[in-house]
Coordinates of N, CA, C and O and ligand atoms in Angstrom, one line a residue:
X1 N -5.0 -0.7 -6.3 CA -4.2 0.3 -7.0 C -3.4 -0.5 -8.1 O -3.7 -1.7 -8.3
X2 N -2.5 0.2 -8.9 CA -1.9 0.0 -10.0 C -2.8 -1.3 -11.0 O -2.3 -2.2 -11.5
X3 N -4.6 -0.9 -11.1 CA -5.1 -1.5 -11.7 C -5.6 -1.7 -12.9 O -6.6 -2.2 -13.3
X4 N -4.3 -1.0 -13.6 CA -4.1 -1.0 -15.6 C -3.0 -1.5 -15.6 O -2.1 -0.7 -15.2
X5 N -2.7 -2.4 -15.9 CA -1.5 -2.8 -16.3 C -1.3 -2.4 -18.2 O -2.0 -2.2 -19.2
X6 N 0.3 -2.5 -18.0 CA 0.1 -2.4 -19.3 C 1.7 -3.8 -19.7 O 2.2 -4.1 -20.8
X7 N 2.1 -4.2 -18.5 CA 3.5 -5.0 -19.1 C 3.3 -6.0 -17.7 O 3.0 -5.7 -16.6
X8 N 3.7 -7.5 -18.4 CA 3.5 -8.7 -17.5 C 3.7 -8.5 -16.0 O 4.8 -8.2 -15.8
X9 N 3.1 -8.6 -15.1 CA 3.0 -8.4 -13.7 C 4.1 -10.0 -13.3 O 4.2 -11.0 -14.0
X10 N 4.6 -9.8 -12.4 CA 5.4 -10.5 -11.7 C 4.9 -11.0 -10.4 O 4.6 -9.9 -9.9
X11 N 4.7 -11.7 -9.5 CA 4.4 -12.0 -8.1 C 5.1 -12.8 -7.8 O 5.5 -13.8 -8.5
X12 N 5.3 -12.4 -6.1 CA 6.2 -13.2 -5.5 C 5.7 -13.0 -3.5 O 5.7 -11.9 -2.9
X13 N 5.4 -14.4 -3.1 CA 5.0 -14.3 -1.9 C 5.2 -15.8 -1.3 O 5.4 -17.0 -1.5
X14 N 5.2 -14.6 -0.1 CA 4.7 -15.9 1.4 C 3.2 -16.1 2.1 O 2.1 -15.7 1.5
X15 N 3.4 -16.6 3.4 CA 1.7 -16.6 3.8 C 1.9 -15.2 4.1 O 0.7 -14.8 3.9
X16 N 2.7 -13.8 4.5 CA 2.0 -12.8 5.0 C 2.4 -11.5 4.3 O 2.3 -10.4 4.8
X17 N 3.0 -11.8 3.0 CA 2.5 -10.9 2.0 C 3.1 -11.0 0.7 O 4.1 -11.6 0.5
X18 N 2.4 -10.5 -0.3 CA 2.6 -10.7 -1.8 C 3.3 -9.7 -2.0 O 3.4 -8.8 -1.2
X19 N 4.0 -9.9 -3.4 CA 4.6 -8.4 -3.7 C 4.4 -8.7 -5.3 O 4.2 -9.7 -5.8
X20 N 4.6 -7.2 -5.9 CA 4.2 -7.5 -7.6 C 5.3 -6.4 -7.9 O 5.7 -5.5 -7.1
X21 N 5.8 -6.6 -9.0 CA 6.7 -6.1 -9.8 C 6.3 -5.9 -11.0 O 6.0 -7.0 -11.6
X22 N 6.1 -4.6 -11.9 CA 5.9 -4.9 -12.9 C 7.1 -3.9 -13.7 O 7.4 -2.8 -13.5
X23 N 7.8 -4.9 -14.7 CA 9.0 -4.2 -15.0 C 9.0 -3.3 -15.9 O 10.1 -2.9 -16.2
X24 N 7.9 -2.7 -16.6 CA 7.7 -1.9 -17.3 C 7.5 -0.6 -16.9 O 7.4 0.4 -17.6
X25 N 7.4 -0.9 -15.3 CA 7.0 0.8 -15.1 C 8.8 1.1 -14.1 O 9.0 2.1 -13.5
X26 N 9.6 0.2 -14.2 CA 10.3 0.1 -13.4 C 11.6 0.5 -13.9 O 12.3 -0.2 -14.7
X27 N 12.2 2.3 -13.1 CA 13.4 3.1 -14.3 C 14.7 2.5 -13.2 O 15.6 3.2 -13.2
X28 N 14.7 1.8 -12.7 CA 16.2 1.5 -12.1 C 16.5 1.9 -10.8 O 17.4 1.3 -10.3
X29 N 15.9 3.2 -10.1 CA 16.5 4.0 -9.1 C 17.5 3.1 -8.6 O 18.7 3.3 -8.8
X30 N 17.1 1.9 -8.0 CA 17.8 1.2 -6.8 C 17.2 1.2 -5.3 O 17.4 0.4 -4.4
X31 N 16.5 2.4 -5.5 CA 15.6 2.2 -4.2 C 15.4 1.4 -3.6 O 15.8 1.6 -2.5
X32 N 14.8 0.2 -3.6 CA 14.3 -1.0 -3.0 C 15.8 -1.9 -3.1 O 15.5 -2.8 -2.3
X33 N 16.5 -2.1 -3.4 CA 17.7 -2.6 -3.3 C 18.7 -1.7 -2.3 O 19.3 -2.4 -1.5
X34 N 19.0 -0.6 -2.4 CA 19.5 0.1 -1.1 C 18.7 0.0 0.4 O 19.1 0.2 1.5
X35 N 17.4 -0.4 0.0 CA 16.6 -0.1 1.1 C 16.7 -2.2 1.6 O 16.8 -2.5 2.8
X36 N 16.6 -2.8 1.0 CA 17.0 -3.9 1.2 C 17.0 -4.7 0.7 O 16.0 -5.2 0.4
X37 N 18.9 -5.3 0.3 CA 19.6 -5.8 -0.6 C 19.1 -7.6 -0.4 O 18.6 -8.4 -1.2
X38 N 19.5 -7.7 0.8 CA 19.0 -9.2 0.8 C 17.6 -9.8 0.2 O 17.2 -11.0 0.0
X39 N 16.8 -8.5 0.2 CA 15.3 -9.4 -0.4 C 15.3 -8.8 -2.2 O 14.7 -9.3 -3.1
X40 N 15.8 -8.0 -2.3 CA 15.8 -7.4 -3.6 C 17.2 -7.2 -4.4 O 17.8 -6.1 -4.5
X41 N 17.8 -8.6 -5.1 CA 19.0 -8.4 -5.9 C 18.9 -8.6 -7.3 O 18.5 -9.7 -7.7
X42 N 19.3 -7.7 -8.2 CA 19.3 -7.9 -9.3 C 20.0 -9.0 -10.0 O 19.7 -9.6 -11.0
X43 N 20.8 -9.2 -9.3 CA 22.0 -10.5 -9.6 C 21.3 -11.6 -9.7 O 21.8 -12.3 -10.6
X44 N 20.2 -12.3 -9.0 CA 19.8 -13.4 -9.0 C 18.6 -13.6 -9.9 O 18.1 -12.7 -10.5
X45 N 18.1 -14.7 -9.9 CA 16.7 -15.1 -10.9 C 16.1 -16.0 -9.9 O 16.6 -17.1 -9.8
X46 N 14.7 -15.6 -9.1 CA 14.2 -14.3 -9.4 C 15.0 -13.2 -8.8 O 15.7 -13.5 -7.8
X47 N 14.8 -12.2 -9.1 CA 15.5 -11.1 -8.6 C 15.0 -10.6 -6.8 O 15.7 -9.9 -6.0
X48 N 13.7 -11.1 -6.5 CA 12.8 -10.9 -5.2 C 12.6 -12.2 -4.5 O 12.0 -13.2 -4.8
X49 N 13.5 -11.8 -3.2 CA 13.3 -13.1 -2.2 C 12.4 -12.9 -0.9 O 12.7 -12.9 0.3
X50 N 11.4 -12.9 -1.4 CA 10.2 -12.5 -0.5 C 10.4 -12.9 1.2 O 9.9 -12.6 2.3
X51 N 11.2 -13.8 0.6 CA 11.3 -14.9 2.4 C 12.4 -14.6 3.3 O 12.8 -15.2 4.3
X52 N 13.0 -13.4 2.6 CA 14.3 -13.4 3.5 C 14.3 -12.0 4.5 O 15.3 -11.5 5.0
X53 N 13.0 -11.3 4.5 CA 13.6 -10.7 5.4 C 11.3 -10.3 6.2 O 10.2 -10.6 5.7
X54 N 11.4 -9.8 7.2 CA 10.0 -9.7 8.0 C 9.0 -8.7 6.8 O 9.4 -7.7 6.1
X55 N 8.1 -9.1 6.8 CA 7.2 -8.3 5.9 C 6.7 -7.3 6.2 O 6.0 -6.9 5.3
X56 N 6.7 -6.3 7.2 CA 7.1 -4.5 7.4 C 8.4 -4.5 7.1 O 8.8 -3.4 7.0
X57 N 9.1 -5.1 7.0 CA 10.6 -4.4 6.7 C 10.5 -4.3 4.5 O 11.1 -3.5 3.8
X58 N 9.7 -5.3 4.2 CA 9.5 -5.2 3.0 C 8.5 -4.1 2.8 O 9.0 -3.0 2.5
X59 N 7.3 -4.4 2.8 CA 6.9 -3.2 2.6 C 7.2 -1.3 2.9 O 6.8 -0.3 2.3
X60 N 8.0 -1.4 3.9 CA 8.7 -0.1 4.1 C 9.8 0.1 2.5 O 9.9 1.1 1.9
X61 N 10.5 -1.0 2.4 CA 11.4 -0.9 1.0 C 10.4 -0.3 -0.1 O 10.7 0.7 -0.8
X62 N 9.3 -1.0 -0.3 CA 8.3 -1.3 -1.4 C 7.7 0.3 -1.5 O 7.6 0.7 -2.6
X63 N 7.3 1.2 -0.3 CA 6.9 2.4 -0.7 C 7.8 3.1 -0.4 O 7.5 4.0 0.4
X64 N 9.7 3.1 -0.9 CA 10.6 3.7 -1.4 C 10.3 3.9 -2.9 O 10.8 5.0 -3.3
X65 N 9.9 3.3 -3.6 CA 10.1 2.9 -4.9 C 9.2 3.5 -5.4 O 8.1 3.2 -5.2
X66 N 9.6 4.9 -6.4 CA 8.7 6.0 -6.4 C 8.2 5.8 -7.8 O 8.2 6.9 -8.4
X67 N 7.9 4.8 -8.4 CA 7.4 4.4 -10.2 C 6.4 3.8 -9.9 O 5.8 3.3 -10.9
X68 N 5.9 3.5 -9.0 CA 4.9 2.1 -8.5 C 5.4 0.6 -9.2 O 4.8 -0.5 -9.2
X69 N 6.1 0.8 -9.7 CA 6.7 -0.7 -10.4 C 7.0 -2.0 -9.4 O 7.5 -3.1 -9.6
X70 N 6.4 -1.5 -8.2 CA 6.1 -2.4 -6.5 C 5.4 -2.4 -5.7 O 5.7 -1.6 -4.8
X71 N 4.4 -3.0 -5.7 CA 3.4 -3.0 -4.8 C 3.5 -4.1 -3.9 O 4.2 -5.0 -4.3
X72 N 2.9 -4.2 -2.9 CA 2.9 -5.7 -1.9 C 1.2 -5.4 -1.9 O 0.6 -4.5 -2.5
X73 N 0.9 -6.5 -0.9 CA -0.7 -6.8 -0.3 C -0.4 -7.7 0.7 O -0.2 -8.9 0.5
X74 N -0.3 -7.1 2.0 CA -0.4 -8.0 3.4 C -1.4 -9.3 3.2 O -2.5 -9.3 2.6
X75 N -1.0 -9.9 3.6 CA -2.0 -11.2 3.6 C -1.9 -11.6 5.0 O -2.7 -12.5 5.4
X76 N -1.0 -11.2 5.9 CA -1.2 -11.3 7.5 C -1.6 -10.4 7.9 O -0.7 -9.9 8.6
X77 N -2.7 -9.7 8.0 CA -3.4 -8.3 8.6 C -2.9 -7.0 8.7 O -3.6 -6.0 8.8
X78 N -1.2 -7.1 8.6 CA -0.3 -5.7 8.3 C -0.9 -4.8 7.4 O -1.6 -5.2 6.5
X79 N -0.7 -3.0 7.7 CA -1.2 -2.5 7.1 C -0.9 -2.4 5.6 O 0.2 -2.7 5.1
X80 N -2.4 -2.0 4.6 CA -1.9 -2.1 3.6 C -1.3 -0.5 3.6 O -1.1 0.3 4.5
X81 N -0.9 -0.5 1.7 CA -0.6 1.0 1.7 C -1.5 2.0 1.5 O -2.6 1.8 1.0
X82 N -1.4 3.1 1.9 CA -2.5 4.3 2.2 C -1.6 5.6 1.3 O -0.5 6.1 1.4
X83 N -2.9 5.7 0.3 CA -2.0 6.8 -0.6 C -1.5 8.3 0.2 O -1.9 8.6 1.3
X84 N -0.6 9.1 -0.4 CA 0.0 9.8 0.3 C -1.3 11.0 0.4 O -2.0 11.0 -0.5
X85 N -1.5 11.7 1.1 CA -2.6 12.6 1.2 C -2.2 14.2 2.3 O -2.5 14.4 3.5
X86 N -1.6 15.1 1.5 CA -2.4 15.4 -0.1 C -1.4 15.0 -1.1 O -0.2 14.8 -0.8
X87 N -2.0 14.7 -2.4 CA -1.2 14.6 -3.3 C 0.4 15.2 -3.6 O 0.4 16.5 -3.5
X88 N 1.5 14.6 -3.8 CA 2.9 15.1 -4.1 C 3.4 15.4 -5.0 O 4.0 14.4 -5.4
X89 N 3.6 16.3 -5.8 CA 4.6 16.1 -7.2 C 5.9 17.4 -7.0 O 6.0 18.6 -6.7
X90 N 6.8 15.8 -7.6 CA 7.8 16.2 -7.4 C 9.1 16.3 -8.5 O 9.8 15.3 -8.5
X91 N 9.5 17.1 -9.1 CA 10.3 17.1 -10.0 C 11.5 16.8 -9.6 O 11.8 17.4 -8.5
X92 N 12.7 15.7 -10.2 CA 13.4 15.0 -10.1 C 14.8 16.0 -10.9 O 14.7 16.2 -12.2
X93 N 15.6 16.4 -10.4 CA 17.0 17.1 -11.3 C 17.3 16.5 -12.6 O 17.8 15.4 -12.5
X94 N 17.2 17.1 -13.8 CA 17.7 16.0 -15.0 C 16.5 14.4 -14.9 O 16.8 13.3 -15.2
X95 N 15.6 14.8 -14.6 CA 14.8 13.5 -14.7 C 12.9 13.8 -14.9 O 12.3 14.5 -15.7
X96 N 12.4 12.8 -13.9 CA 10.9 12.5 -14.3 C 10.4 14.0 -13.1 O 11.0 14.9 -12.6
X97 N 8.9 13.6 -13.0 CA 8.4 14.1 -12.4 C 7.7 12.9 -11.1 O 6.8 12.1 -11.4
X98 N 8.0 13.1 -10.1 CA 7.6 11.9 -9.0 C 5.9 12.5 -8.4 O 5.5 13.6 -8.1
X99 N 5.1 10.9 -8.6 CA 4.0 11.8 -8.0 C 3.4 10.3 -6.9 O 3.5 9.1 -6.9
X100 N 2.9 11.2 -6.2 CA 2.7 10.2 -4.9 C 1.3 10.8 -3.9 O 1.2 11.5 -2.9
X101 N -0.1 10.0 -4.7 CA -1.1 10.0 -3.9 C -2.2 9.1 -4.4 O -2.1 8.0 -4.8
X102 N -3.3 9.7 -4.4 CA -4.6 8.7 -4.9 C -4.6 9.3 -6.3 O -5.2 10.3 -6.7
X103 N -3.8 8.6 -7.0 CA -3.9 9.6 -8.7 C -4.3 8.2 -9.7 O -4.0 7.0 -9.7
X104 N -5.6 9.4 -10.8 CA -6.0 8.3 -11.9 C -5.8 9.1 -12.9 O -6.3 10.2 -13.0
X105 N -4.8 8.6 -13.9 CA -4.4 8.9 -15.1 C -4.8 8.9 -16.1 O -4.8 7.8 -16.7
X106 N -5.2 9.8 -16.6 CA -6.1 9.7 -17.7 C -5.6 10.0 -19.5 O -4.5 10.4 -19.6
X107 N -6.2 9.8 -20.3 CA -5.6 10.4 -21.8 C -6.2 11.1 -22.2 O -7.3 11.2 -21.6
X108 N -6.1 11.9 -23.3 CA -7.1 12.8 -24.0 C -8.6 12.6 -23.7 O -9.2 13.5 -23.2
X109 N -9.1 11.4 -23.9 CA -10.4 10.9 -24.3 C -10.8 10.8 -23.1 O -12.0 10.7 -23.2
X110 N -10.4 10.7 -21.7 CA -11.1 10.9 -20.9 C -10.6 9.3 -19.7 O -10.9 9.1 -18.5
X111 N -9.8 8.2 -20.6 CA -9.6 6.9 -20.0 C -9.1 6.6 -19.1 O -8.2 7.4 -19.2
X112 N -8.8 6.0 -18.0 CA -8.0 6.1 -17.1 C -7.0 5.1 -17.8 O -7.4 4.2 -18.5
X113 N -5.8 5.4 -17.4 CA -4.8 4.3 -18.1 C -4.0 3.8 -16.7 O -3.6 2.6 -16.6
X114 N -3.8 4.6 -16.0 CA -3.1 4.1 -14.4 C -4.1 4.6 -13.2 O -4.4 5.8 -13.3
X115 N -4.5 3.8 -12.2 CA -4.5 4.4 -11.1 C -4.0 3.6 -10.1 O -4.4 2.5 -9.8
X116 N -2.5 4.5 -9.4 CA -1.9 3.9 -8.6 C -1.7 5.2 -6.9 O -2.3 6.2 -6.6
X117 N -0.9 4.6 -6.4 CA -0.2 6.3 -5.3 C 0.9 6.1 -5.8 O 1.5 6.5 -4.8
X118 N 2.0 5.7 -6.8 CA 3.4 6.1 -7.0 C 3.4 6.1 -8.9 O 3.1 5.2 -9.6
X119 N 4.0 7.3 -9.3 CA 4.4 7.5 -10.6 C 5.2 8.3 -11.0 O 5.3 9.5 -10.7
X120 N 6.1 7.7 -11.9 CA 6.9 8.8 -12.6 C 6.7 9.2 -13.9 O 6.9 8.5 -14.8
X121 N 6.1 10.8 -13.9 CA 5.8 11.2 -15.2 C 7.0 11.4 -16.1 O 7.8 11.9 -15.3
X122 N 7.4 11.3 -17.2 CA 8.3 11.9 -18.3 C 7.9 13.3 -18.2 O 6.8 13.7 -18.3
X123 N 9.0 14.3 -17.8 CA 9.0 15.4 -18.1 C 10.4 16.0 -19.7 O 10.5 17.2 -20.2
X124 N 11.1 15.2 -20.1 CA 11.8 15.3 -20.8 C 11.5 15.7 -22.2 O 12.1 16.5 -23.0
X125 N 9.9 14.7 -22.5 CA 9.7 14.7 -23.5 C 10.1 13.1 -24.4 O 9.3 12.7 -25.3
X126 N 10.7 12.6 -24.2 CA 11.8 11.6 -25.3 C 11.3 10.3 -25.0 O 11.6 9.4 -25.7
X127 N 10.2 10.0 -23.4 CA 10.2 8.5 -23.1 C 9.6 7.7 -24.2 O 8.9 8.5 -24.9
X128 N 9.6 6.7 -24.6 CA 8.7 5.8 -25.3 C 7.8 5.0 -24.7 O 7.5 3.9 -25.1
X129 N 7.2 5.7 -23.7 CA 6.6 4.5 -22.8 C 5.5 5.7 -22.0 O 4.8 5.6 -21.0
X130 N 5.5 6.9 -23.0 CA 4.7 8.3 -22.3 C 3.3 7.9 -21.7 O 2.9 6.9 -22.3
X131 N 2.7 8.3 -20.9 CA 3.3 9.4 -20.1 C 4.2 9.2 -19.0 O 4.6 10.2 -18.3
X132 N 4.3 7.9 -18.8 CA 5.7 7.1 -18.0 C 6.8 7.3 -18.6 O 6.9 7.0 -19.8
X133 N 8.0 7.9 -17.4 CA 9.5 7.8 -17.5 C 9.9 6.8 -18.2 O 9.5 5.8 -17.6
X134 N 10.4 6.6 -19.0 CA 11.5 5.4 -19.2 C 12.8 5.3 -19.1 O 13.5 4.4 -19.6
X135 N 13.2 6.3 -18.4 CA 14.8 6.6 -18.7 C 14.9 7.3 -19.6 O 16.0 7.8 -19.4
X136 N 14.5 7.6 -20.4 CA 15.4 8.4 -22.0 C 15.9 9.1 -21.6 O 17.1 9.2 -22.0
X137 N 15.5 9.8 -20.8 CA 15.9 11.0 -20.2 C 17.7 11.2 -20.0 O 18.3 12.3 -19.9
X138 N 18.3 9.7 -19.9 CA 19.5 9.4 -19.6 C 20.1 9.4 -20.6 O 21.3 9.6 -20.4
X139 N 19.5 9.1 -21.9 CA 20.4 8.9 -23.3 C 20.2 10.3 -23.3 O 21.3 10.8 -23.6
X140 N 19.6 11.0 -23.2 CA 19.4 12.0 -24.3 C 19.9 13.3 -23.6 O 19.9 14.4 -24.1
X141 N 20.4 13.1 -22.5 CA 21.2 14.0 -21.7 C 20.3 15.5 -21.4 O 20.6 16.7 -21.7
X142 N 19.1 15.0 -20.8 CA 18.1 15.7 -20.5 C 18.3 16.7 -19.4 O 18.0 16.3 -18.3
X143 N 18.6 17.8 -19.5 CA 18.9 18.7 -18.2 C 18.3 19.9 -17.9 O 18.3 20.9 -18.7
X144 N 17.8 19.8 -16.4 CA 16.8 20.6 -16.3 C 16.8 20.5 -14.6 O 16.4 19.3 -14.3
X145 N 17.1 21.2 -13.5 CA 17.1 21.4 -12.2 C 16.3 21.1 -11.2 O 16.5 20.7 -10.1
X146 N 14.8 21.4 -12.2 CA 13.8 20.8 -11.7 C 13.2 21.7 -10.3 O 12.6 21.4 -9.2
X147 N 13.7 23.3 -10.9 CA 13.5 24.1 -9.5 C 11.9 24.8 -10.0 O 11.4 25.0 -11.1
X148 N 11.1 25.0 -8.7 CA 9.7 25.2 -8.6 C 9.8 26.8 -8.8 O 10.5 27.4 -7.9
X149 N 9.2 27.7 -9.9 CA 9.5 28.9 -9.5 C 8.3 29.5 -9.1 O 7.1 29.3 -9.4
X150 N 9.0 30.6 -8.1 CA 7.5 31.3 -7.2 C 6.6 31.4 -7.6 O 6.5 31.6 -8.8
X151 N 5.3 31.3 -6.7 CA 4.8 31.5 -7.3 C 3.8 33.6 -7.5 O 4.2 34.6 -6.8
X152 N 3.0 33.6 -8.2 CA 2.8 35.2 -8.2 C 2.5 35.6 -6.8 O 2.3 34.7 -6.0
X153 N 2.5 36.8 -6.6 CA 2.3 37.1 -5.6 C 0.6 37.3 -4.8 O 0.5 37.6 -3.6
X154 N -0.3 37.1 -5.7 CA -1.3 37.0 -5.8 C -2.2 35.6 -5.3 O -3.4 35.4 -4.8
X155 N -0.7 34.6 -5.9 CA -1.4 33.4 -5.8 C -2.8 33.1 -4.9 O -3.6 34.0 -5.1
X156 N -3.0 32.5 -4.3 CA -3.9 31.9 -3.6 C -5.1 32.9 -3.2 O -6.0 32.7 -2.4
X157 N -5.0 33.8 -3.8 CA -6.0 35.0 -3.1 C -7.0 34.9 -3.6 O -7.0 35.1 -4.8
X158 N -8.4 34.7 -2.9 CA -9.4 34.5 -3.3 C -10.2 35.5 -3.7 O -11.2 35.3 -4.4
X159 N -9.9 36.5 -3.2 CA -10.6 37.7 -3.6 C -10.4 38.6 -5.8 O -11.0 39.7 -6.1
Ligands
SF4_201 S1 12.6 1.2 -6.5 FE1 11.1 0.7 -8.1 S2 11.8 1.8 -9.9 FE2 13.6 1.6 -8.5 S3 14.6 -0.3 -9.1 FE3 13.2 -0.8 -7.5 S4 11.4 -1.5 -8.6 FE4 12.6 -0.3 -10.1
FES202 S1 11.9 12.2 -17.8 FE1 12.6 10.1 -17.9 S2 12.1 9.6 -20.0 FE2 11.5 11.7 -19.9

C-alpha cells in the first residue's frame, strides 16, 4: 500500500518492524503521539524511536493515523495491516474527509495517484496538495459540521 509516493519517504526500524513516514501526506492530528509519546516525539531528530516501545504497541499507534502518512511492515511475523472492509468515509467537523479501506485514487485520466487504506481527502476546497488535505482548511477558517444528511426515503430500494 501507499505505493505512489509523491514526497520523500522516511524509514525507521528494528529487526521486527519498519515504519515509513511520509511527511507530505502528514496534517498534524497528533494521533500517533497521543497514542504513543515515547516512540513518536516531535521534539527530537529523528522524530520516531522505533526501539522504545514493543512492535504491536507501534503498530496499533500507526493505524490511528488517519492520512496514511504511517505505515509499518512487520518483519517479525506480526500481523500486517488489513484494509478496513467495507470501505469508510468520514467527514471530519471544519476539516478533511477521512477514508479508510482498500482505496485507489485516481485522476481525471483514469491514473492511480494513491493506493493506500488511510486518507484524508480536502473537502474545503483551498488544499495545495489536492486531492490531499493539507491543512488549509485551518487558515482559511473553513467551516462546515460535516453532518451526513438523510438519506431519501427511497434510498436503497431496488425495485
Ligand atoms: S497521526 Fe499521521 S497525520 Fe497525525 S501527526 Fe501522526 S503521522 Fe501526522
Ligand atoms: S479540508 Fe483540509 S485543506 Fe481542505
Amino acid at each position: 500500500m501507499a505505493d505512489t509516493e509523491r514526497g520523500p519517504r522516511r524509514e525507521y526500524r528494528t529487526d521486527q518492524i519498519a515504519v515509513q513516514w511520509e511527511p507530505e501526506y502528514c496534517i498534524h492530528t497528533a494521533n500517533c503521539i497521543r497514542s504513543l509519546p515515547e516512540v513518536f516525539n516531535p521534539q527530537d531528530r529523528p522524530w520516531v524511536h522505533v526501539d522504545r516501545a514493543p512492535a504491536d504497541a507501534i503498530a496499533e499507534a500507526i493505524l490511528r493515523c488517519p492520512t496514511g502518512a504511517l505505515h509499518f511492515r512487520r518483519l517479525d511475523g506480526g500481523p500486517q495491516e488489513a484494509p478496513t472492509d467495507p470501505t469508510e468515509i468520514r467527514p471530519v467537523r471544519n476539516g478533511p474527509l477521512y477514508v479508510r479501506g482498500d482505496i485507489e485514487l485516481r485522476d481525471e485520466a483514469g491514473r492511480t495517484i494513491r493506493h493506500d487504506t488511510r486518507l484524508a481527502l480536502c473537502r474545503c476546497g483551498e488544499s495545495r496538495h489536492k486531492p490531499f488535505c493539507d491543512n488549509s482548511h485551518r487558515l482559511t477558517g473553513f467551516s462546515d459540521p460535516g453532518r451526513i444528511a438523510s438519506p431519501p426515503a427511497d434510498a436503497g430500494s431496488t425495485t
